[in-house]
CSV table of N, CA and C in Angstrom, one decimal:
chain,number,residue,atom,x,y,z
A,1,UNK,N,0.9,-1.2,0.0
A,1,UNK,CA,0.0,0.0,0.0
A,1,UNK,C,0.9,1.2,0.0
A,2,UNK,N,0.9,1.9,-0.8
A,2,UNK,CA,1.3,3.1,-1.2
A,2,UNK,C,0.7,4.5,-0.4
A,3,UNK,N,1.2,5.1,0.4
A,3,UNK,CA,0.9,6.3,1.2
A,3,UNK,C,1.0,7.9,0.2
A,4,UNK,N,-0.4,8.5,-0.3
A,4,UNK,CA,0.2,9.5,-0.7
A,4,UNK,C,-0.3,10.6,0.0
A,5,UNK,N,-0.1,10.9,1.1
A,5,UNK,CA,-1.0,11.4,2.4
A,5,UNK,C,-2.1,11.9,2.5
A,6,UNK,N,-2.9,12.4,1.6
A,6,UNK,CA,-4.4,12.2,2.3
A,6,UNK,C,-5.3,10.8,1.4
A,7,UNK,N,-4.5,9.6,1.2
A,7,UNK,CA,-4.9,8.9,0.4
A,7,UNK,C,-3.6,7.9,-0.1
A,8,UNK,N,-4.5,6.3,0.0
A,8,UNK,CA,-3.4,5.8,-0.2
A,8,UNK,C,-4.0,4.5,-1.3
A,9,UNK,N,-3.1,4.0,-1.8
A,9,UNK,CA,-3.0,3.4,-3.9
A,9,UNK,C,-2.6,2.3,-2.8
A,10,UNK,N,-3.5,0.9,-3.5
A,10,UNK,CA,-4.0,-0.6,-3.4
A,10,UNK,C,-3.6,-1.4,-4.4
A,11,UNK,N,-2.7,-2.3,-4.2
A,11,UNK,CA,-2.7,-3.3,-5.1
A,11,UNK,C,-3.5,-3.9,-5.3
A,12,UNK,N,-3.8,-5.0,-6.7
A,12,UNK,CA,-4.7,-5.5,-6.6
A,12,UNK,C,-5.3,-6.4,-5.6
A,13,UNK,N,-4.8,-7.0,-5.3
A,13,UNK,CA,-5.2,-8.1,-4.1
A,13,UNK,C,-5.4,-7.5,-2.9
A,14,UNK,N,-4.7,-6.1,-2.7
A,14,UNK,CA,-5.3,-5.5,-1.2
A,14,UNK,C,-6.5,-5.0,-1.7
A,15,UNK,N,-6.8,-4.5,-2.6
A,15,UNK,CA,-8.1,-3.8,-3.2
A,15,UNK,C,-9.0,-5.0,-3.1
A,16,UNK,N,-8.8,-6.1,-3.3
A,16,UNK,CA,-9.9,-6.8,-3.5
A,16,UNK,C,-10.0,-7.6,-1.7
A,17,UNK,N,-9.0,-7.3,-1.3
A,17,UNK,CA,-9.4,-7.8,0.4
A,17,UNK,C,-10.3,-6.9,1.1
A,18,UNK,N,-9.8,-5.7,0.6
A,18,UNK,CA,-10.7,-4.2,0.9
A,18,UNK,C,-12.5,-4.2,0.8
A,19,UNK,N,-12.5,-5.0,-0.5
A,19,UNK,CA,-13.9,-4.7,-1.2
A,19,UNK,C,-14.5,-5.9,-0.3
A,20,UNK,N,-14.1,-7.2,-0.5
A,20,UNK,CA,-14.7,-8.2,0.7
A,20,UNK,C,-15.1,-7.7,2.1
A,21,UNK,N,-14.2,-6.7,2.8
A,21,UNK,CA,-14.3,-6.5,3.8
A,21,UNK,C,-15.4,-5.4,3.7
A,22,UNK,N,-16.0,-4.9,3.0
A,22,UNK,CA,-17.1,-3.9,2.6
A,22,UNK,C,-16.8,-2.6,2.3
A,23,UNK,N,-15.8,-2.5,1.5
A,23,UNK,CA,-15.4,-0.9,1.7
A,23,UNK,C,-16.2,-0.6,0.3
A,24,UNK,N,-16.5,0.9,0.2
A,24,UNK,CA,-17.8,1.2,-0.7
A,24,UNK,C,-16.5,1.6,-2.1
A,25,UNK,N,-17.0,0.9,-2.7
A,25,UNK,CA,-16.7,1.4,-4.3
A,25,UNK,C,-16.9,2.4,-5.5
A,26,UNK,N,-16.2,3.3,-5.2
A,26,UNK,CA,-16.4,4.0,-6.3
A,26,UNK,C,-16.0,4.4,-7.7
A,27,UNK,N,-16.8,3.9,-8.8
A,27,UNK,CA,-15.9,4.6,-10.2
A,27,UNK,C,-16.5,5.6,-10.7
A,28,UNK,N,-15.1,6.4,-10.9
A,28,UNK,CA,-15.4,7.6,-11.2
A,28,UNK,C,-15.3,8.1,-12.7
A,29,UNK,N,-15.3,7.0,-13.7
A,29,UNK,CA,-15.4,6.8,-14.8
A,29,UNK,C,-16.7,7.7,-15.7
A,30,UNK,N,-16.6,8.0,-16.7
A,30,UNK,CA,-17.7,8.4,-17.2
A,30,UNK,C,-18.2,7.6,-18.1
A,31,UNK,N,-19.9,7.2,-18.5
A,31,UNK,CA,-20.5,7.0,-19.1
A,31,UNK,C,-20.4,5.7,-19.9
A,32,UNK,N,-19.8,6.7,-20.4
A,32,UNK,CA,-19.2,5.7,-22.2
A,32,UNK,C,-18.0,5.0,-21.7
A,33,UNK,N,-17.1,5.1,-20.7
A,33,UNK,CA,-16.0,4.5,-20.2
A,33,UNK,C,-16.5,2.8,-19.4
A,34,UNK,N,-17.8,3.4,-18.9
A,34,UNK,CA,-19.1,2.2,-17.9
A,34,UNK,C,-19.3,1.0,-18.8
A,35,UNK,N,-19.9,1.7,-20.1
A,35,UNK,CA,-20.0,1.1,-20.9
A,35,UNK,C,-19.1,0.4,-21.3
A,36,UNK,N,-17.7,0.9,-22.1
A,36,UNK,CA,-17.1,0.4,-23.0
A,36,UNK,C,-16.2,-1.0,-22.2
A,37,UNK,N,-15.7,-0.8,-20.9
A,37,UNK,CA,-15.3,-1.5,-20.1
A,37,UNK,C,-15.7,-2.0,-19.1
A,38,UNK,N,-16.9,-1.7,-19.1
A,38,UNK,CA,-17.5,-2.7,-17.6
A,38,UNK,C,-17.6,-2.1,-16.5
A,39,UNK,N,-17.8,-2.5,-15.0
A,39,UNK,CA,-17.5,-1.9,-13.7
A,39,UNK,C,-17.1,-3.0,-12.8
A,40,UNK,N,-16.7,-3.0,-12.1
A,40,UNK,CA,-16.2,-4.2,-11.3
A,40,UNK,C,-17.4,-4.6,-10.5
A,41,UNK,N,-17.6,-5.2,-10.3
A,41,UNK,CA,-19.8,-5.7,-9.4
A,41,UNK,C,-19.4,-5.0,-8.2
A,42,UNK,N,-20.7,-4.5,-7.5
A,42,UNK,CA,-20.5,-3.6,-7.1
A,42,UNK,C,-20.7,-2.0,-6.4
A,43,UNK,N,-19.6,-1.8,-7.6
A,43,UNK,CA,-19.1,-0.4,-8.0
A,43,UNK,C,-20.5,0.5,-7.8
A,44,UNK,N,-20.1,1.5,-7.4
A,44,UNK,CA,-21.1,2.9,-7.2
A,44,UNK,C,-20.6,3.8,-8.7
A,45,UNK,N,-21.4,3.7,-9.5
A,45,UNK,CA,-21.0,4.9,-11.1
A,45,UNK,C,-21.1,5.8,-10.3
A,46,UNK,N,-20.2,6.9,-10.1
A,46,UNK,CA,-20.8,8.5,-10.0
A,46,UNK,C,-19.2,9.4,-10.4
A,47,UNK,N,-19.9,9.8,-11.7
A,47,UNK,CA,-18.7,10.2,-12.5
A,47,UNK,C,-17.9,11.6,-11.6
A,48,UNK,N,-16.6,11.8,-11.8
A,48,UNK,CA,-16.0,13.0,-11.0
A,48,UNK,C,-15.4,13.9,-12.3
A,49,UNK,N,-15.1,13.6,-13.5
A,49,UNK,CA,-14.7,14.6,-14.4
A,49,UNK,C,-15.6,14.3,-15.6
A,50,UNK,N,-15.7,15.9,-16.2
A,50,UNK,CA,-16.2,15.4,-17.6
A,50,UNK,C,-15.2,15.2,-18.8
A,51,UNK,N,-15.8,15.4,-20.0
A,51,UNK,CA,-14.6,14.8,-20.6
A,51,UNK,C,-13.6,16.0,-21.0
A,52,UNK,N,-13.6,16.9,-21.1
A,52,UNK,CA,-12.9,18.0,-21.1
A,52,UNK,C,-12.1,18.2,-19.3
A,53,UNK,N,-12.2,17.2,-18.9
A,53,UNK,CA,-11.5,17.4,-17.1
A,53,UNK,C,-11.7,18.2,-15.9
A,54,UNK,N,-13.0,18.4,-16.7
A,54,UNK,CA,-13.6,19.7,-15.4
A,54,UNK,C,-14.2,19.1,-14.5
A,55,UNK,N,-14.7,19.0,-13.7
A,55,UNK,CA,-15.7,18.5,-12.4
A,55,UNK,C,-16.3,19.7,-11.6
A,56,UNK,N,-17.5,19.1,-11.6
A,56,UNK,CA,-18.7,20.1,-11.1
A,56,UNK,C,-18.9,19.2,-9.2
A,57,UNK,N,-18.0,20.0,-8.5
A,57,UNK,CA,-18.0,19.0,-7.3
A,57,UNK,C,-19.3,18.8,-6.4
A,58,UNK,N,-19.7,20.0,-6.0
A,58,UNK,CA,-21.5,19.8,-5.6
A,58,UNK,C,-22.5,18.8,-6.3
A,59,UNK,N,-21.7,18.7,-7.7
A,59,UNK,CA,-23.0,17.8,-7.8
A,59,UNK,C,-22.0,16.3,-8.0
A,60,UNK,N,-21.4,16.1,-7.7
A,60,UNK,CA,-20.4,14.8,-7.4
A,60,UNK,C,-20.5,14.4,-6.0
A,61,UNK,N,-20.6,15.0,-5.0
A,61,UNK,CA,-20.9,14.7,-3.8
A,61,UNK,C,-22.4,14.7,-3.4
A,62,UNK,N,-23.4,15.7,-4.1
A,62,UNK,CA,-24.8,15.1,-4.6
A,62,UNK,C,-25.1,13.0,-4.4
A,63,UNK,N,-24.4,13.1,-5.4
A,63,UNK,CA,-24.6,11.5,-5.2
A,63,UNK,C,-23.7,10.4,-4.3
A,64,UNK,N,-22.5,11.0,-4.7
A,64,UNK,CA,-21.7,10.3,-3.5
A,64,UNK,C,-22.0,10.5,-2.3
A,65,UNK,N,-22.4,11.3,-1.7
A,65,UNK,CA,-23.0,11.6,0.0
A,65,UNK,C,-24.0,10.4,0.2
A,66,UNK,N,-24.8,9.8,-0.8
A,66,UNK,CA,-26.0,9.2,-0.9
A,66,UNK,C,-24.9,7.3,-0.2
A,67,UNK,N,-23.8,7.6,-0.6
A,67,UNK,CA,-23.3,6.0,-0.8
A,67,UNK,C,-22.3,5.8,0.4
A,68,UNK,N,-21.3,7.2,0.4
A,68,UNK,CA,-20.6,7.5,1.6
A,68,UNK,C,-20.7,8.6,2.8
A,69,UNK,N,-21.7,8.0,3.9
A,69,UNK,CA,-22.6,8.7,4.6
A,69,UNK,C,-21.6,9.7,5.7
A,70,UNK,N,-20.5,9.4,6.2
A,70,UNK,CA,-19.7,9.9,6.6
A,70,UNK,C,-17.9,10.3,6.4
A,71,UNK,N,-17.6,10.9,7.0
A,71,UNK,CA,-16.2,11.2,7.1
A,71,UNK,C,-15.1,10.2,7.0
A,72,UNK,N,-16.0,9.2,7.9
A,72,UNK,CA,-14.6,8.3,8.2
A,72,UNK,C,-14.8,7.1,7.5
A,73,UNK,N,-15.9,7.0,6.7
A,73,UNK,CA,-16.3,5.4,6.2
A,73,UNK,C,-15.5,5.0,5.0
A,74,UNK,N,-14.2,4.4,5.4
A,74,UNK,CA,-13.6,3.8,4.3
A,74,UNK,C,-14.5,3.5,2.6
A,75,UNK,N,-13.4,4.0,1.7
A,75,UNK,CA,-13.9,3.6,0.3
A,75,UNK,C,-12.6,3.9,-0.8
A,76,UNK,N,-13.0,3.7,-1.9
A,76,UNK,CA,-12.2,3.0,-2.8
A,76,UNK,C,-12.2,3.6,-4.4
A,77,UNK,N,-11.6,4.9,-4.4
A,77,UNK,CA,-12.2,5.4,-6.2
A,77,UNK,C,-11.4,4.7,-7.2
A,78,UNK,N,-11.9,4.4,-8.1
A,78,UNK,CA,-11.5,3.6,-9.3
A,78,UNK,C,-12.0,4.6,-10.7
A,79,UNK,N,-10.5,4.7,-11.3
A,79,UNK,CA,-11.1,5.4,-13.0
A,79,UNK,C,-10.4,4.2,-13.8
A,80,UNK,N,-9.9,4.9,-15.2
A,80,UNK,CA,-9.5,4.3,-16.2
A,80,UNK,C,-7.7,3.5,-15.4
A,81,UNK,N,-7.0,4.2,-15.3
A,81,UNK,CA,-5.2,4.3,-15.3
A,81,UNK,C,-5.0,5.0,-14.0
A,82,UNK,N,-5.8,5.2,-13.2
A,82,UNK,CA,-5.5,5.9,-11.8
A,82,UNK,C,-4.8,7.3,-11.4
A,83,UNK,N,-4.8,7.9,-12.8
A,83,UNK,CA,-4.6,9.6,-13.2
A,83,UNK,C,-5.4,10.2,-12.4
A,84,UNK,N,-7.0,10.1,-12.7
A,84,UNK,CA,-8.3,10.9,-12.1
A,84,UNK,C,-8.1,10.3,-10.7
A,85,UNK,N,-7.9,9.4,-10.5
A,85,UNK,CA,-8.7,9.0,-9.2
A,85,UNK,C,-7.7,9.7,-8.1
A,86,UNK,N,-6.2,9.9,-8.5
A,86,UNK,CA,-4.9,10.8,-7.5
A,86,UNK,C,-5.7,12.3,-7.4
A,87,UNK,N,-6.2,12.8,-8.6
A,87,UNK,CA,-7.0,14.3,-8.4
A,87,UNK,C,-7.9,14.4,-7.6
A,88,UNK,N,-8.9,13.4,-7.6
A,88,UNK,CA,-10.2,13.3,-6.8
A,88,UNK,C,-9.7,12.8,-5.2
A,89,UNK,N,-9.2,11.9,-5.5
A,89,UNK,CA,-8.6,11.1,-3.9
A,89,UNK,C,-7.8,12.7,-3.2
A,90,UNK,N,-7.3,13.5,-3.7
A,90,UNK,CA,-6.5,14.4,-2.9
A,90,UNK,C,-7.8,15.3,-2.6
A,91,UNK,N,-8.4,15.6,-3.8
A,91,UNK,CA,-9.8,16.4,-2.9
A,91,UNK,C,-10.4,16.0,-1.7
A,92,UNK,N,-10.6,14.9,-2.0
A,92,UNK,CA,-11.5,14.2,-0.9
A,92,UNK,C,-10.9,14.1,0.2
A,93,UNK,N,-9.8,13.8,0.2
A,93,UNK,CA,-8.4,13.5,1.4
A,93,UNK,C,-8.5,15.3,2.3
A,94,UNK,N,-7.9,16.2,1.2
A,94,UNK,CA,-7.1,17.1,1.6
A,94,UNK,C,-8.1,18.1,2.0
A,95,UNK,N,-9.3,18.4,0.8
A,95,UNK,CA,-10.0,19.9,0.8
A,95,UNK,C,-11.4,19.6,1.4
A,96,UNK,N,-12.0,18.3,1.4
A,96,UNK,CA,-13.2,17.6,2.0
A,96,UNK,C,-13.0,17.1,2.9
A,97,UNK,N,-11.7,16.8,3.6
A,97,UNK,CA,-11.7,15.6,5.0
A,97,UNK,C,-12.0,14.5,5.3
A,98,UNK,N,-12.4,13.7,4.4
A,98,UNK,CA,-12.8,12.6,4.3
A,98,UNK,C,-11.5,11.6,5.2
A,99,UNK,N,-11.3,10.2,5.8
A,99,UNK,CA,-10.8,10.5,6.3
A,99,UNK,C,-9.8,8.9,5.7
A,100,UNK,N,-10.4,8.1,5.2
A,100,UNK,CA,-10.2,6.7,4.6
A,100,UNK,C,-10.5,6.7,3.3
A,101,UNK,N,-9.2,7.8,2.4
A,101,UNK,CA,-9.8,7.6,1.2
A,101,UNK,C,-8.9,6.6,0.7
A,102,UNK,N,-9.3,5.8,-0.4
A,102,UNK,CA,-8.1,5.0,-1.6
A,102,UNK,C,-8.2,4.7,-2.6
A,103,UNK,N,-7.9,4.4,-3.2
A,103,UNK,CA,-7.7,4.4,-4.7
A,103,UNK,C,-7.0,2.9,-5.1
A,104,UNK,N,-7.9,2.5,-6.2
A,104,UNK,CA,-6.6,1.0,-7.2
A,104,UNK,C,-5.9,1.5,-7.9
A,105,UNK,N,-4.6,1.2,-7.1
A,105,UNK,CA,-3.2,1.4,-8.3
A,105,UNK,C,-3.5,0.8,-9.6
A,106,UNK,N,-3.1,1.5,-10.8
A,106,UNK,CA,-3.3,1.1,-12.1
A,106,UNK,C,-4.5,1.2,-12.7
A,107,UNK,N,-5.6,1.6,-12.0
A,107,UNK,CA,-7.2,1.5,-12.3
A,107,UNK,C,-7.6,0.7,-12.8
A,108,UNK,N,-8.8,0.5,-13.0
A,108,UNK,CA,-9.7,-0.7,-14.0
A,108,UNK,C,-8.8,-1.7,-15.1
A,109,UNK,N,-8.5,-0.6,-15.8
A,109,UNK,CA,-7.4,-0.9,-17.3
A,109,UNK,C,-6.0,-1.7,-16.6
A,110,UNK,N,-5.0,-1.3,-15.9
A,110,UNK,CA,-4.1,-1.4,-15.7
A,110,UNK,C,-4.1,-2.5,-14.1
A,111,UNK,N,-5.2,-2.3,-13.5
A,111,UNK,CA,-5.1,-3.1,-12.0
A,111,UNK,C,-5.8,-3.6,-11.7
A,112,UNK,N,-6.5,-4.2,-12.9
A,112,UNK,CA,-8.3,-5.2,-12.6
A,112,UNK,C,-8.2,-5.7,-14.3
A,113,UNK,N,-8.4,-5.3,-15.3
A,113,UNK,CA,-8.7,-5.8,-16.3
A,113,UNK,C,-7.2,-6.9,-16.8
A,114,UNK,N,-6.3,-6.2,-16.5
A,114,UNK,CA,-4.8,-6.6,-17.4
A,114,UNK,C,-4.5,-8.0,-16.2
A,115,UNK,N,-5.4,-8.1,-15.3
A,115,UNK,CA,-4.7,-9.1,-14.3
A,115,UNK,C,-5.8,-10.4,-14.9
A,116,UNK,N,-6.8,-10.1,-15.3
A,116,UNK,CA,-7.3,-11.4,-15.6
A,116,UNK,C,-8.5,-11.2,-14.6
A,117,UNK,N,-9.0,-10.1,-14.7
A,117,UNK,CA,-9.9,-10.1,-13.5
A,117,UNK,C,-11.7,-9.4,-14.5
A,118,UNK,N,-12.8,-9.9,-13.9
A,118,UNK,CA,-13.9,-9.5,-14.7
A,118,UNK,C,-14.5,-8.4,-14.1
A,119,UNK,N,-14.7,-7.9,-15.1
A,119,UNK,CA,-16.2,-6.8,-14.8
A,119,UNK,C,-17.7,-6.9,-15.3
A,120,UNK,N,-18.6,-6.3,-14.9
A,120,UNK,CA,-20.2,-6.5,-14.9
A,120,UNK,C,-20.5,-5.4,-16.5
């Protein structure tokens, strides 16, 4: 497990010890990304960038609030390559206080799909 201080990156196998143990899933994938690749079962969709890279954060916490009811409740953002989810994980970490944020090293593409692993 990788420490990047307010947030720390999962290998696959700790990510998937994580998810048994109930930690709430989030991909922050968009749309057509759901689509084209799947989501790991599970997974909470609630997209954090659009495709131009902007994020509208009120309305990202809109739904995420619905899934992760508190500060301290462990969870887990997942995008494409784990680019987005270091942006959003520092938000959440640094500027929201969240308190147990993490992230899959390599994302969907690189730390779930390339291992031999399925999605829904």
């Amino acid at each position: 497990m990788l420490n990047f201080g307010p947030f720390k990156s999962l290998s696959t196998k700790e990510f998937q010890k994580k998810k048994e143990e109930g930690f709430t899933v989030i991909d922050i994938r968009r749309a057509e990304e759901w689509e084209e690749d799947g989501i790991i079962e599970g997974s909470h969709k609630i997209t954090f960038f659009d495709a131009m890279g902007g994020f509208d954060i009120d309305a990202f916490l809109e739904s995420f609030s619905k899934v992760v009811t508190t500060k301290e409740q462990p969870f887990v953002m997942v995008c494409a390559h784990a680019s987005r989810t270091k942006v959003a994980c520092e938000i959440m970490g640094s500027k929201l206080g969240y308190k147990n944020v993490y992230e899959l090293d390599g994302g969907i593409n690189w730390g779930w799909i390339d291992k031999g692993l399925e999605t829904v």
